[in-house]
mmCIF file of C-alpha atoms in Angstrom:
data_model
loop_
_atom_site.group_PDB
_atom_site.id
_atom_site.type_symbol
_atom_site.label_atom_id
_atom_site.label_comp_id
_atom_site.label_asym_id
_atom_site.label_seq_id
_atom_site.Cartn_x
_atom_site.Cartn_y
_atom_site.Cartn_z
ATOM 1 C CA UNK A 89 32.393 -2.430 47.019
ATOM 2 C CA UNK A 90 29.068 -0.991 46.141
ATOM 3 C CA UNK A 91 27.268 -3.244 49.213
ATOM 4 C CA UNK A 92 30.042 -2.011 51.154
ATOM 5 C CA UNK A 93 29.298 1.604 50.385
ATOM 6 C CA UNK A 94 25.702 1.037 50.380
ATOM 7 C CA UNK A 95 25.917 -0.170 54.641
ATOM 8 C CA UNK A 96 29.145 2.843 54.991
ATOM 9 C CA UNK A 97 26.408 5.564 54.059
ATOM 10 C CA UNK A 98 23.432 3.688 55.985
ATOM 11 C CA UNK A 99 25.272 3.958 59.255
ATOM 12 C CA UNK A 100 26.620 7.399 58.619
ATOM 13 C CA UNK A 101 23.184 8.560 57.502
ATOM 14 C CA UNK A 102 21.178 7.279 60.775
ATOM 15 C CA UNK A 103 24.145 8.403 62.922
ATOM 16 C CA UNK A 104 24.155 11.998 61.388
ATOM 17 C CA UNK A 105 20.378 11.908 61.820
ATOM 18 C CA UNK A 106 20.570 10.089 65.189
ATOM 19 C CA UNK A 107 22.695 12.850 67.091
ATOM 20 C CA UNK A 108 21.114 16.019 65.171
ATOM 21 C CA UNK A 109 17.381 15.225 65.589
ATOM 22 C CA UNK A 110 17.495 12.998 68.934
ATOM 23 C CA UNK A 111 20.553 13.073 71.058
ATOM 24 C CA UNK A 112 18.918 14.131 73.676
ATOM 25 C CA UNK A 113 16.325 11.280 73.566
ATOM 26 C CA UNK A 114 19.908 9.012 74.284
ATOM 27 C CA UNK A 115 20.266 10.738 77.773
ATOM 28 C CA UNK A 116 16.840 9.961 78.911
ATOM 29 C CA UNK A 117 16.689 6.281 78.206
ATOM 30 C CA UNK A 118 20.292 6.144 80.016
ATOM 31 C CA UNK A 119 18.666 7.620 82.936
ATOM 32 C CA UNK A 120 16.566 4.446 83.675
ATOM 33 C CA UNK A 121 19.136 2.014 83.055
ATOM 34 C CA UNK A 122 21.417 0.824 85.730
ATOM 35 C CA UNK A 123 24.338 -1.305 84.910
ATOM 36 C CA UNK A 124 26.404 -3.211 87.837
ATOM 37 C CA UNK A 125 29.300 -4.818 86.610
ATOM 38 C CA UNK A 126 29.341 -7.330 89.492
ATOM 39 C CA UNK A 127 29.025 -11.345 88.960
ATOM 40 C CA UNK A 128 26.016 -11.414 91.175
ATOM 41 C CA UNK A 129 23.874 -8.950 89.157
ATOM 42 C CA UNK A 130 25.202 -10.555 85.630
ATOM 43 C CA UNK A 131 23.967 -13.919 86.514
ATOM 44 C CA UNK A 132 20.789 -13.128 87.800
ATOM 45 C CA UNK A 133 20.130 -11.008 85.100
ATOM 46 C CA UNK A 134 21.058 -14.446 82.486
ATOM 47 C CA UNK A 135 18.852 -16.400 84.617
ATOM 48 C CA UNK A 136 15.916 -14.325 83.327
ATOM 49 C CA UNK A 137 14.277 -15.252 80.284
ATOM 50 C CA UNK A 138 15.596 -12.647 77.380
ATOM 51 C CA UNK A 139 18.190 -12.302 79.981
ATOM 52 C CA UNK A 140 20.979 -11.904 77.542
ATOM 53 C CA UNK A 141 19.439 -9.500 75.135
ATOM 54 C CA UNK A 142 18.567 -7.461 78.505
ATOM 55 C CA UNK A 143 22.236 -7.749 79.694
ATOM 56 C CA UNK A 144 24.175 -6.690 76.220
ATOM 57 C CA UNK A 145 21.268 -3.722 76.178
ATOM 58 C CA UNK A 146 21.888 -2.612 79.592
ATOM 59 C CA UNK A 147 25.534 -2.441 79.064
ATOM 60 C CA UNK A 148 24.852 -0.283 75.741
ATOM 61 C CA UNK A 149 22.605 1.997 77.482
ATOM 62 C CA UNK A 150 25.367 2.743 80.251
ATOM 63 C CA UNK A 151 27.052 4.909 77.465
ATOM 64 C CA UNK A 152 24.664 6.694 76.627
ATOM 65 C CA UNK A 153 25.832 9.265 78.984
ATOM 66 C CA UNK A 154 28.530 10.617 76.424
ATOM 67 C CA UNK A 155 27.740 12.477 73.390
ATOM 68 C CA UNK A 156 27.706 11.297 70.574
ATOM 69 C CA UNK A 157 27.687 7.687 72.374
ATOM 70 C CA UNK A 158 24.266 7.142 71.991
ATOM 71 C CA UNK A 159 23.512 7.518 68.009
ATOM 72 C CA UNK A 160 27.167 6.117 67.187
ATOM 73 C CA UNK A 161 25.768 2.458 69.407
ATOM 74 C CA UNK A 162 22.090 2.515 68.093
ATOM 75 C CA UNK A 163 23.138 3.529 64.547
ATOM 76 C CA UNK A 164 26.072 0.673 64.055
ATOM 77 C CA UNK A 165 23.105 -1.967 66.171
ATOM 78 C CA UNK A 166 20.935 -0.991 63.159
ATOM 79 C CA UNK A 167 23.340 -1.026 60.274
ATOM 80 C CA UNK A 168 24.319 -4.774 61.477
ATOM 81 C CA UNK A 169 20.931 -5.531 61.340
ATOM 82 C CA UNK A 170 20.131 -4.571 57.566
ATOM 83 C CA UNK A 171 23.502 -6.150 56.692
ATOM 84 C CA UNK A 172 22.379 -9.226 58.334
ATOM 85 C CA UNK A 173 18.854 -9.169 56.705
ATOM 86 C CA UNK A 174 20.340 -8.580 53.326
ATOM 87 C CA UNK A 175 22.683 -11.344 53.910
ATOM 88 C CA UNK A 176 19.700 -14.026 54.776
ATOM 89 C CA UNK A 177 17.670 -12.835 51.767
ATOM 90 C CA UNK A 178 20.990 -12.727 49.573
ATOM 91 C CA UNK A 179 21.171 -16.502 50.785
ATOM 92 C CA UNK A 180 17.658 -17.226 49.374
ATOM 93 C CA UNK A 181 17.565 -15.326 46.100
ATOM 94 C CA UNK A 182 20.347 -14.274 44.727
ATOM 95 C CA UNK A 183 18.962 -12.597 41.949
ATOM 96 C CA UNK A 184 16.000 -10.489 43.742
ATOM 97 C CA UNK A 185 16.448 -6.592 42.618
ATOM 98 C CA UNK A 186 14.575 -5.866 45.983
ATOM 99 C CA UNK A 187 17.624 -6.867 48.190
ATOM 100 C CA UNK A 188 18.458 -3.953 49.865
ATOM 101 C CA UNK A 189 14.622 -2.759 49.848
ATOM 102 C CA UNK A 190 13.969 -5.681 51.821
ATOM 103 C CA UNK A 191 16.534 -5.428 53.686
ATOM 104 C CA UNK A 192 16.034 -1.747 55.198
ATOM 105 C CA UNK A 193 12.440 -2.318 56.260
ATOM 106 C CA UNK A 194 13.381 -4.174 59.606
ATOM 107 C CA UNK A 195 15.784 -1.330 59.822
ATOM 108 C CA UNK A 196 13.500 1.394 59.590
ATOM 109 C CA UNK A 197 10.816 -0.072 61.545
ATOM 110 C CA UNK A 198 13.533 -0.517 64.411
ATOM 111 C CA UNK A 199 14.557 2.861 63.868
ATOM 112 C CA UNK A 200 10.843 4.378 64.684
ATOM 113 C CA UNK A 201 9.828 2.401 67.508
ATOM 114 C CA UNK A 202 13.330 2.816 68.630
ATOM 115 C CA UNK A 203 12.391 6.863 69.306
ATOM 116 C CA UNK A 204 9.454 5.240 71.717
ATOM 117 C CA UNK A 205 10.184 5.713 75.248
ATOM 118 C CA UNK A 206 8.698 3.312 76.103
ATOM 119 C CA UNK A 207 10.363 0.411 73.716
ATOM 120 C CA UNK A 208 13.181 -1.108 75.153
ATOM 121 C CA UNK A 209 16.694 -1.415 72.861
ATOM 122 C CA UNK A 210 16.190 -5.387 73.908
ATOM 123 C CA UNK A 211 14.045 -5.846 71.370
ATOM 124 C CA UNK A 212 16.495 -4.703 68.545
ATOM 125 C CA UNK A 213 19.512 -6.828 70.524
ATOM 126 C CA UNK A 214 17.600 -9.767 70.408
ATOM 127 C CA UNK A 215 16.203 -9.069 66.320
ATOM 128 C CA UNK A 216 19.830 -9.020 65.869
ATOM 129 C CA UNK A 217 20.569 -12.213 67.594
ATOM 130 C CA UNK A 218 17.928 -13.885 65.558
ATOM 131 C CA UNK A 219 19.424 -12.833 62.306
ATOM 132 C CA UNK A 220 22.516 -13.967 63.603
ATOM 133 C CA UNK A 221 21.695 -17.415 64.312
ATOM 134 C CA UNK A 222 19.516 -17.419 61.010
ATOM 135 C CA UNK A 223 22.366 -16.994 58.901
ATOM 136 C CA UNK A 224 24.255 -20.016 60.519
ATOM 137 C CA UNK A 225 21.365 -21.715 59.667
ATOM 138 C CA UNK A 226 21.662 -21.325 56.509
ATOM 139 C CA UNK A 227 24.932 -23.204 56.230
ATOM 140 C CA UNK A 228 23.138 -26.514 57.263
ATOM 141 C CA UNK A 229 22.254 -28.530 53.742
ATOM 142 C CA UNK A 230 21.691 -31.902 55.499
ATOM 143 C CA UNK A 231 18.409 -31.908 57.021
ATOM 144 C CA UNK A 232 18.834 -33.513 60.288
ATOM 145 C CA UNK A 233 21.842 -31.421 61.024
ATOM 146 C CA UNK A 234 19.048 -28.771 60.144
ATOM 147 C CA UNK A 235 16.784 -29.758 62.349
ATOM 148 C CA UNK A 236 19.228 -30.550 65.312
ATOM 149 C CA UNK A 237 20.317 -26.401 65.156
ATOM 150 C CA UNK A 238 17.086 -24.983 65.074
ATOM 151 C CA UNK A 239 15.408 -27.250 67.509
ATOM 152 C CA UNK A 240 18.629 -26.442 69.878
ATOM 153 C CA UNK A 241 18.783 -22.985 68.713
ATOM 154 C CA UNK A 242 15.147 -22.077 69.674
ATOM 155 C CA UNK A 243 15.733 -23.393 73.635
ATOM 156 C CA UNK A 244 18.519 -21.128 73.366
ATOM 157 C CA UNK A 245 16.954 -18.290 72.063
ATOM 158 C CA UNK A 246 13.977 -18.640 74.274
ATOM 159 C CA UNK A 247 16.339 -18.583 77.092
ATOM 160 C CA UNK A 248 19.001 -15.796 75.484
ATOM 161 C CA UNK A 249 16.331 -13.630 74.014
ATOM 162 C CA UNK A 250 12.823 -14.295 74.871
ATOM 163 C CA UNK A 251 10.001 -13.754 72.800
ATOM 164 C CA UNK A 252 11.793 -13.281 69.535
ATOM 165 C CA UNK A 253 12.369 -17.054 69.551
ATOM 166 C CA UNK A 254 9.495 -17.505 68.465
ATOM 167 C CA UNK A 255 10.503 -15.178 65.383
ATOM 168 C CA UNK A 256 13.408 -17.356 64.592
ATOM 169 C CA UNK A 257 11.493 -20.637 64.740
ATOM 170 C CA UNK A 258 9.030 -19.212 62.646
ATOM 171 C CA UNK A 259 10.989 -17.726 59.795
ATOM 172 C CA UNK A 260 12.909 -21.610 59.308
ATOM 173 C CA UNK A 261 9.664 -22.712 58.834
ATOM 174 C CA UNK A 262 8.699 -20.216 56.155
ATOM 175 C CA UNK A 263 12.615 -20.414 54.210
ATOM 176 C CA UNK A 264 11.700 -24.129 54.113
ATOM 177 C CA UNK A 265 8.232 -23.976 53.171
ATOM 178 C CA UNK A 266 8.949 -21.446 50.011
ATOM 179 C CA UNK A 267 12.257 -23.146 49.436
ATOM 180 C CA UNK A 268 9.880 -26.491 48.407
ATOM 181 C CA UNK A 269 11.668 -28.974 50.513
ATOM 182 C CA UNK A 270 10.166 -32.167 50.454
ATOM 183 C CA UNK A 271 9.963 -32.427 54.941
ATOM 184 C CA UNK A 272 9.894 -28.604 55.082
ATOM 185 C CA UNK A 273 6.547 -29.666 57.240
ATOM 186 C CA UNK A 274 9.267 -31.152 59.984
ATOM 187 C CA UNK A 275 9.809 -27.696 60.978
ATOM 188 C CA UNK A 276 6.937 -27.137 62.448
ATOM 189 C CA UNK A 277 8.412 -28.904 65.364
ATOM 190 C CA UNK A 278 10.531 -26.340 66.095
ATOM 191 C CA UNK A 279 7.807 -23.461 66.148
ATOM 192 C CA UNK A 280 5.671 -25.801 68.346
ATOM 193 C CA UNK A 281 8.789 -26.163 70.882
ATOM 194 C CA UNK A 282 8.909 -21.942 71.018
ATOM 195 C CA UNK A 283 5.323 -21.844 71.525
ATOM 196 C CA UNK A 284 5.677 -24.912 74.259
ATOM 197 C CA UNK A 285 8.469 -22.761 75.999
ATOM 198 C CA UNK A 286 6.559 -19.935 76.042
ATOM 199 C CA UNK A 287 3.178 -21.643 77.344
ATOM 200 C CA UNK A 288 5.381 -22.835 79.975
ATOM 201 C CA UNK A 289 7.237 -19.448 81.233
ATOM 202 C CA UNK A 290 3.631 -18.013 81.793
ATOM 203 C CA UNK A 291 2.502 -21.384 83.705
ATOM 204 C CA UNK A 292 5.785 -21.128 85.498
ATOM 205 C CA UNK A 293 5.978 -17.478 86.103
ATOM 206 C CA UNK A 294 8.754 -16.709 84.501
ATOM 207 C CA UNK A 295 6.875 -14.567 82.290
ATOM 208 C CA UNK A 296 4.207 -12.608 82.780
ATOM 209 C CA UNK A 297 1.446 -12.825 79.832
ATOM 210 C CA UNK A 298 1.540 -14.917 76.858
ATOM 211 C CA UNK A 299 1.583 -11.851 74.732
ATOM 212 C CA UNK A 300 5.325 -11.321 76.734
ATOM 213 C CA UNK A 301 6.460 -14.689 75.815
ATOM 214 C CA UNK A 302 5.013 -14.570 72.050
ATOM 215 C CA UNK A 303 5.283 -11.030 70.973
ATOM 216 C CA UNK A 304 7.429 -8.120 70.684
ATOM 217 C CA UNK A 305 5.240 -6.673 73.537
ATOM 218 C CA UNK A 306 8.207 -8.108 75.719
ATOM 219 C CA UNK A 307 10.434 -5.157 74.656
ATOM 220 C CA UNK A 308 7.451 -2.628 75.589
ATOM 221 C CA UNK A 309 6.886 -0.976 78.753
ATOM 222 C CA UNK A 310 5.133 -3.871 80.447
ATOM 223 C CA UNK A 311 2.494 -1.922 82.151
ATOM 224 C CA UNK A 312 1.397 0.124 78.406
ATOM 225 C CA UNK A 313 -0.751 -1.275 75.352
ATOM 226 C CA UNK A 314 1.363 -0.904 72.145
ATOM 227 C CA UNK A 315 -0.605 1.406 70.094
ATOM 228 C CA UNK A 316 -0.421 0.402 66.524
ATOM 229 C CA UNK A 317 0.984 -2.023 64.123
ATOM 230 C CA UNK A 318 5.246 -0.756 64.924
ATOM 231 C CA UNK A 319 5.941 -2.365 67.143
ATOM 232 C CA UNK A 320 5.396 -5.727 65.134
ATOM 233 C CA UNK A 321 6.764 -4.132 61.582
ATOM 234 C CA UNK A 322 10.145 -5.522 62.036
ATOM 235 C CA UNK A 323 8.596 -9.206 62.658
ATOM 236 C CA UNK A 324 6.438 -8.850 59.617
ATOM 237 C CA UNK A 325 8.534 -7.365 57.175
ATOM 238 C CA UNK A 326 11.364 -10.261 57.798
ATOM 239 C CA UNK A 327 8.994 -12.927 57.691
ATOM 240 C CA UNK A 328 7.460 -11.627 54.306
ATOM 241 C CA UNK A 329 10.854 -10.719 52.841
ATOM 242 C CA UNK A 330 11.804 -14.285 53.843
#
């Protein structure tokens, strides 16, 4: 009950906050968003690399029209995430007193860049995906069936998600490395398959720069700089909490 409680009041804290402080900053990202529910534009958009990330945050954004809409759909996006985070770290040390800590740093570093204009709500989809797939992972005990998920997984997330692939490849490597496994070195194959992918979408043309197919500068306004370590915080806080 008191996790329970602690994620209730989370969600109704950044929705409160959301819709009193910037409801109008909902409106204006829904401006520049056009979703056509039509198979054509559905399947070209999942052809795209990060295509389904881009898809599920188009569809959001369509609603952010309506009040209220807006801070409800961002707020219950974050709230999934620190549940998600907390459930990875619960997963790896049960007995940490920094579990919910940990666990609300991705959040608020979402929750910042999210009030960019120029950041795109992909890159929180596709942090969420991650997680998702992360904590499935952590199911796996045998370590080929380990290494046949993540090694799948990462194609799929390269595909699904884009650049954050290389996130999820990289924090099995680290829960292996600190967890002392004997072949945690085997998963190094997977982060040099995500950084193999993403060589190739730039040599390809499916992606524009490596720093697209690498870093969260994939869910930035392609033609600005990030300015500043945010836009990475969510990254670097779940690979050190890991």
């Amino acid at each position: 009950y008191k996790n329970s409680l602690f994620f209730v009041l989370l969600w109704l804290t950044l929705s409160v906050f959301l819709q009193s402080v910037y409801r109008f900053h909902f409106y204006h990202i829904e401006q520049y968003q056009l979703f056509l529910f039509d198979n054509t534009s559905i399947f070209s958009t999942l052809e795209k690399v990060g295509g389904l990330s881009l898809l599920i945050y188009e569809f959001l954004a369509q609603f952010f029209i309506y009040p209220y809409a807006g801070a409800l759909i961002t707020s219950t996006v974050l709230t999934l995430t620190g549940v998600l985070v907390w459930l990875l770290l619960r997963r790896i040390d049960r007995e940490s007193t920094f579990l919910y800590t940990w666990s609300l740093l991705p959040v608020i570093s979402l929750l910042l860049i999210q009030l960019d204009f120029n950041y795109y709500m992909q890159g929180t989809i596709a942090f969420l995906i991650v997680l998702l797939l992360l904590c499935v992972y952590r199911n796996f005990s045998n370590l080929w069936w380990k290494m046949g998920y993540v090694f799948i997984s990462t194609f799929l997330l390269f595909w699904w998600v884009g650049a954050a692939a290389v996130l999820f490849a990289l924090a099995v490597f680290f829960i292996e490395l600190f967890s002392k496994s004997s072949r945690g070195y085997l998963f190094l194959i997977p982060c040099a398959e995500a950084f193999l992918l993403a060589y190739l979408s730039v040599r390809h043309a499916f992606v524009g720069e490596y720093r697209f197919a690498m870093l969260p500068d994939m869910y930035y306004q392609k033609s600005l700089v990030p300015s500043g370590l945010l836009l990475y915080m969510s990254w670097i806080t779940l690979l050190s909490g890991i």
